[in-house]
PDB file of C-alpha atoms in Angstrom:
ATOM      1  CA  GLN A   1     101.360  42.126  34.529  1.00 66.00           C
ATOM      2  CA  ASN A   2     103.936  39.903  36.244  1.00 81.00           C
ATOM      3  CA  ARG A   3     102.857  41.194  39.636  1.00 79.00           C
ATOM      4  CA  ILE A   4      99.208  40.355  38.944  1.00 77.00           C
ATOM      5  CA  GLU A   5     100.155  36.875  37.733  1.00 79.00           C
ATOM      6  CA  ARG A   6     102.179  36.264  40.910  1.00 77.00           C
ATOM      7  CA  ARG A   7      99.250  37.370  43.079  1.00 76.00           C
ATOM      8  CA  LEU A   8      96.862  35.126  41.174  1.00 75.00           C
ATOM      9  CA  GLN A   9      99.261  32.217  41.487  1.00 78.00           C
ATOM     10  CA  ARG A  10      99.605  32.833  45.247  1.00 79.00           C
ATOM     11  CA  SER A  11      95.833  33.056  45.550  1.00 84.00           C
ATOM     12  CA  LEU A  12      95.365  29.765  43.674  1.00 85.00           C
ATOM     13  CA  GLU A  13      97.976  28.081  45.828  1.00 86.00           C
ATOM     14  CA  GLN A  14      96.238  29.295  49.007  1.00 88.00           C
ATOM     15  CA  ARG A  15      92.913  27.995  47.679  1.00 87.00           C
ATOM     16  CA  ARG A  16      94.446  24.604  46.890  1.00 88.00           C
ATOM     17  CA  ARG A  17      95.931  24.356  50.372  1.00 88.00           C
ATOM     18  CA  HIS A  18      92.610  25.315  51.945  1.00 86.00           C
ATOM     19  CA  VAL A  19      90.672  22.715  49.929  1.00 87.00           C
ATOM     20  CA  CYS A  20      93.263  20.058  50.709  1.00 85.00           C
ATOM     21  CA  GLU A  21      93.240  20.901  54.416  1.00 86.00           C
ATOM     22  CA  LYS A  22      89.432  20.803  54.607  1.00 87.00           C
ATOM     23  CA  THR A  23      89.314  17.538  52.675  1.00 83.00           C
ATOM     24  CA  PHE A  24      91.722  15.841  55.067  1.00 81.00           C
ATOM     25  CA  GLN A  25      89.708  17.172  58.012  1.00 85.00           C
ATOM     26  CA  SER A  26      86.541  15.607  56.589  1.00 84.00           C
ATOM     27  CA  ALA A  27      85.053  12.287  57.652  1.00 83.00           C
ATOM     28  CA  LEU A  28      86.589  10.629  54.577  1.00 83.00           C
ATOM     29  CA  PHE A  29      90.059  10.562  56.135  1.00 83.00           C
ATOM     30  CA  VAL A  30      91.751   9.685  59.395  1.00 88.00           C
ATOM     31  CA  ARG A  31      95.301  10.499  60.396  1.00 85.00           C
ATOM     32  CA  THR A  32      97.569   7.494  60.636  1.00 85.00           C
ATOM     33  CA  GLU A  33      98.604   7.123  64.244  1.00 85.00           C
ATOM     34  CA  GLY A  34     102.066   8.454  64.943  1.00 86.00           C
ATOM     35  CA  SER A  35     102.603  10.108  61.563  1.00 85.00           C
ATOM     36  CA  GLN A  36     101.582  12.961  59.317  1.00 82.00           C
ATOM     37  CA  ALA A  37      99.967  10.569  56.824  1.00 87.00           C
ATOM     38  CA  PHE A  38      96.251  10.162  56.214  1.00 83.00           C
ATOM     39  CA  THR A  39      94.244   7.132  55.108  1.00 86.00           C
ATOM     40  CA  PHE A  40      90.636   6.669  54.091  1.00 84.00           C
ATOM     41  CA  SER A  41      88.388   6.339  57.096  1.00 86.00           C
ATOM     42  CA  ASP A  42      86.965   2.947  56.127  1.00 88.00           C
ATOM     43  CA  ARG A  43      87.548   0.058  53.750  1.00 91.00           C
ATOM     44  CA  ALA A  44      84.510   0.757  51.559  1.00 94.00           C
ATOM     45  CA  THR A  45      85.758   4.276  50.819  1.00 92.00           C
ATOM     46  CA  THR A  46      89.162   2.869  49.902  1.00 93.00           C
ATOM     47  CA  ASP A  47      87.526   0.304  47.620  1.00 96.00           C
ATOM     48  CA  LEU A  48      85.430   2.991  45.927  1.00 95.00           C
ATOM     49  CA  PHE A  49      88.434   5.198  45.222  1.00 94.00           C
ATOM     50  CA  LEU A  50      90.477   2.259  43.917  1.00 96.00           C
ATOM     51  CA  ALA A  51      87.625   1.296  41.577  1.00 97.00           C
ATOM     52  CA  ARG A  52      87.302   4.888  40.382  1.00 97.00           C
ATOM     53  CA  TRP A  53      91.070   5.051  39.863  1.00 97.00           C
ATOM     54  CA  LEU A  54      90.961   1.873  37.738  1.00 98.00           C
ATOM     55  CA  ALA A  55      88.083   3.306  35.692  1.00 97.00           C
ATOM     56  CA  GLY A  56      90.125   6.480  35.248  1.00 97.00           C
ATOM     57  CA  GLU A  57      93.125   4.488  34.044  1.00 97.00           C
ATOM     58  CA  ILE A  58      90.928   2.866  31.409  1.00 97.00           C
ATOM     59  CA  GLY A  59      89.689   6.299  30.339  1.00 96.00           C
ATOM     60  CA  ARG A  60      93.231   7.662  30.135  1.00 97.00           C
ATOM     61  CA  ALA A  61      94.078   4.703  27.882  1.00 97.00           C
ATOM     62  CA  GLN A  62      91.302   5.665  25.427  1.00 97.00           C
ATOM     63  CA  ASN A  63      88.932   3.069  26.916  1.00 95.00           C
ATOM     64  CA  ASP A  64      91.363   0.202  26.393  1.00 96.00           C
ATOM     65  CA  CYS A  65      90.056  -2.588  28.604  1.00 96.00           C
ATOM     66  CA  ASN A  66      93.424  -4.353  28.466  1.00 94.00           C
ATOM     67  CA  VAL A  67      94.484  -1.939  31.223  1.00 96.00           C
ATOM     68  CA  ILE A  68      92.716  -4.356  33.559  1.00 96.00           C
ATOM     69  CA  ASP A  69      95.452  -6.930  32.953  1.00 94.00           C
ATOM     70  CA  LYS A  70      98.022  -4.565  34.489  1.00 96.00           C
ATOM     71  CA  HIS A  71      95.884  -4.018  37.595  1.00 96.00           C
ATOM     72  CA  ALA A  72      94.081  -7.358  37.926  1.00 94.00           C
ATOM     73  CA  GLU A  73      95.135  -7.674  41.574  1.00 94.00           C
ATOM     74  CA  LEU A  74      92.712  -4.855  42.430  1.00 95.00           C
ATOM     75  CA  LEU A  75      89.805  -7.016  41.287  1.00 94.00           C
ATOM     76  CA  GLY A  76      90.841  -9.649  43.805  1.00 91.00           C
ATOM     77  CA  ASN A  77      89.110  -7.396  46.323  1.00 93.00           C
ATOM     78  CA  ALA A  78      85.346  -7.942  46.278  1.00 93.00           C
ATOM     79  CA  GLY A  79      84.627  -4.335  47.244  1.00 95.00           C
ATOM     80  CA  VAL A  80      86.739  -2.920  44.422  1.00 97.00           C
ATOM     81  CA  THR A  81      85.123  -5.312  41.940  1.00 96.00           C
ATOM     82  CA  ARG A  82      81.618  -4.410  43.129  1.00 96.00           C
ATOM     83  CA  PHE A  83      82.255  -0.682  42.736  1.00 97.00           C
ATOM     84  CA  PHE A  84      84.147  -1.101  39.467  1.00 98.00           C
ATOM     85  CA  VAL A  85      81.414  -2.996  37.597  1.00 97.00           C
ATOM     86  CA  GLY A  86      78.906  -0.409  38.766  1.00 96.00           C
ATOM     87  CA  GLN A  87      80.702   2.278  36.751  1.00 96.00           C
ATOM     88  CA  PRO A  88      80.433   2.811  32.982  1.00 96.00           C
ATOM     89  CA  ALA A  89      84.064   1.762  32.382  1.00 97.00           C
ATOM     90  CA  GLY A  90      83.529  -1.367  34.482  1.00 97.00           C
ATOM     91  CA  GLN A  91      80.440  -2.281  32.504  1.00 97.00           C
ATOM     92  CA  ARG A  92      82.212  -1.597  29.198  1.00 96.00           C
ATOM     93  CA  CYS A  93      85.098  -3.821  30.314  1.00 97.00           C
ATOM     94  CA  LEU A  94      83.049  -6.450  32.134  1.00 97.00           C
ATOM     95  CA  GLY A  95      84.348  -9.313  29.987  1.00 96.00           C
ATOM     96  CA  GLN A  96      87.967  -8.441  30.741  1.00 95.00           C
ATOM     97  CA  ALA A  97      87.158  -7.941  34.425  1.00 96.00           C
ATOM     98  CA  ILE A  98      85.588 -11.402  34.611  1.00 96.00           C
ATOM     99  CA  GLY A  99      88.589 -12.757  32.698  1.00 94.00           C
ATOM    100  CA  ALA A 100      90.898 -11.297  35.336  1.00 93.00           C
ATOM    101  CA  LEU A 101      88.801 -12.888  38.085  1.00 93.00           C
ATOM    102  CA  CYS A 102      88.904 -16.234  36.259  1.00 91.00           C
ATOM    103  CA  ALA A 103      92.682 -16.057  35.904  1.00 89.00           C
ATOM    104  CA  LYS A 104      93.175 -15.397  39.629  1.00 84.00           C
ATOM    105  CA  SER A 105      90.728 -17.885  41.120  1.00 80.00           C
ATOM    106  CA  ASP A 106      90.155 -21.605  41.087  1.00 76.00           C
ATOM    107  CA  LYS A 107      86.473 -20.882  41.863  1.00 81.00           C
ATOM    108  CA  PRO A 108      85.496 -17.974  39.589  1.00 71.00           C
ATOM    109  CA  GLY A 109      81.809 -18.749  40.135  1.00 80.00           C
ATOM    110  CA  ALA A 110      82.292 -17.337  43.613  1.00 86.00           C
ATOM    111  CA  SER A 111      82.537 -13.902  41.992  1.00 90.00           C
ATOM    112  CA  VAL A 112      78.957 -14.070  40.672  1.00 94.00           C
ATOM    113  CA  PRO A 113      77.345 -12.645  43.847  1.00 94.00           C
ATOM    114  CA  VAL A 114      79.857  -9.765  43.902  1.00 94.00           C
ATOM    115  CA  LEU A 115      79.261  -8.978  40.229  1.00 96.00           C
ATOM    116  CA  ASP A 116      75.512  -9.312  40.793  1.00 95.00           C
ATOM    117  CA  GLU A 117      75.653  -6.686  43.551  1.00 94.00           C
ATOM    118  CA  GLY A 118      77.714  -4.258  41.488  1.00 95.00           C
ATOM    119  CA  LEU A 119      75.996  -4.438  38.106  1.00 96.00           C
ATOM    120  CA  PRO A 120      72.924  -2.338  37.323  1.00 93.00           C
ATOM    121  CA  VAL A 121      69.556  -3.957  37.983  1.00 89.00           C
ATOM    122  CA  GLY A 122      66.755  -4.790  35.609  1.00 83.00           C
ATOM    123  CA  PRO A 123      66.972  -4.377  31.854  1.00 85.00           C
ATOM    124  CA  ALA A 124      70.032  -2.098  32.193  1.00 89.00           C
ATOM    125  CA  ARG A 125      72.021  -5.225  33.107  1.00 92.00           C
ATOM    126  CA  ALA A 126      71.381  -6.977  29.785  1.00 92.00           C
ATOM    127  CA  GLN A 127      73.617  -4.770  27.619  1.00 93.00           C
ATOM    128  CA  PRO A 128      76.808  -5.034  29.718  1.00 95.00           C
ATOM    129  CA  LEU A 129      76.335  -8.819  29.801  1.00 95.00           C
ATOM    130  CA  LYS A 130      75.840  -8.937  26.037  1.00 94.00           C
ATOM    131  CA  ASP A 131      78.953  -6.811  25.465  1.00 94.00           C
ATOM    132  CA  ALA A 132      80.958  -8.972  27.889  1.00 95.00           C
ATOM    133  CA  ARG A 133      79.894 -12.094  26.031  1.00 94.00           C
ATOM    134  CA  ALA A 134      81.171 -10.565  22.773  1.00 93.00           C
ATOM    135  CA  ALA A 135      84.492  -9.688  24.424  1.00 91.00           C
ATOM    136  CA  ALA A 136      84.808 -13.194  25.906  1.00 90.00           C
ATOM    137  CA  SER A 137      85.475 -14.734  22.515  1.00 88.00           C
ATOM    138  CA  SER A 138      88.929 -13.153  22.398  1.00 90.00           C
ATOM    139  CA  LEU A 139      89.908 -13.841  26.014  1.00 90.00           C
ATOM    140  CA  PRO A 140      92.195 -16.692  27.087  1.00 89.00           C
ATOM    141  CA  GLN A 141      89.690 -17.637  29.824  1.00 89.00           C
ATOM    142  CA  LYS A 142      86.751 -17.817  27.382  1.00 90.00           C
ATOM    143  CA  ALA A 143      85.130 -20.920  28.923  1.00 91.00           C
ATOM    144  CA  CYS A 144      85.319 -19.514  32.445  1.00 92.00           C
ATOM    145  CA  VAL A 145      84.046 -16.065  31.427  1.00 93.00           C
ATOM    146  CA  THR A 146      81.173 -17.669  29.517  1.00 94.00           C
ATOM    147  CA  ALA A 147      80.230 -19.786  32.558  1.00 93.00           C
ATOM    148  CA  VAL A 148      80.186 -16.716  34.827  1.00 95.00           C
ATOM    149  CA  LEU A 149      78.128 -14.803  32.254  1.00 95.00           C
ATOM    150  CA  ASP A 150      75.682 -17.725  32.007  1.00 94.00           C
ATOM    151  CA  ASP A 151      75.138 -17.445  35.766  1.00 93.00           C
ATOM    152  CA  LEU A 152      74.756 -13.662  35.538  1.00 94.00           C
ATOM    153  CA  ASP A 153      72.278 -14.003  32.652  1.00 92.00           C
ATOM    154  CA  LYS A 154      69.972 -15.788  35.090  1.00 90.00           C
ATOM    155  CA  THR A 155      69.926 -12.676  37.276  1.00 87.00           C
ATOM    156  CA  VAL A 156      68.601 -10.350  34.536  1.00 83.00           C
ATOM    157  CA  ALA A 157      65.063 -11.742  34.770  1.00 66.00           C
ATOM    158  CA  THR A 158      65.097 -11.806  38.586  1.00 55.00           C
ATOM    159  CA  THR A 159      66.138  -8.171  39.081  1.00 51.00           C
ATOM    160  CA  PRO A 160      63.482  -5.441  39.275  1.00 54.00           C
TER     161      PRO A 160
END
């Protein structure tokens, strides 16, 4: 039995190495010049993975949107914000995400186009905005979040 388990373990380890090797050889990654390190091949891919990581952190915290406060600096990047609000966790935590943007910017209205690009279009946009408005009442940046949501409410009717 021990021998079989060792062979299975070796086989799994070989499979992991193979998958890892093929992944790093894919178009998603480029080798950092002069080192053995790899980075994502472009900024948009990096932004996507950071947004997915943030959504994962929220999931690991039993959907606690307060996780955003610990990682608010990520939302300072328009690409990360755009990808984040396009995901279920980002839509569930939209109020807190806007709150983080309000806390970091003297012109939070500038985030409206980024949020507009990331949020779902048409009637699917209405529910995340409604939920964000409910969450805004308990946020320190309530007035700012409400102003951003007012601007986003105008986009619900204009999206297909």
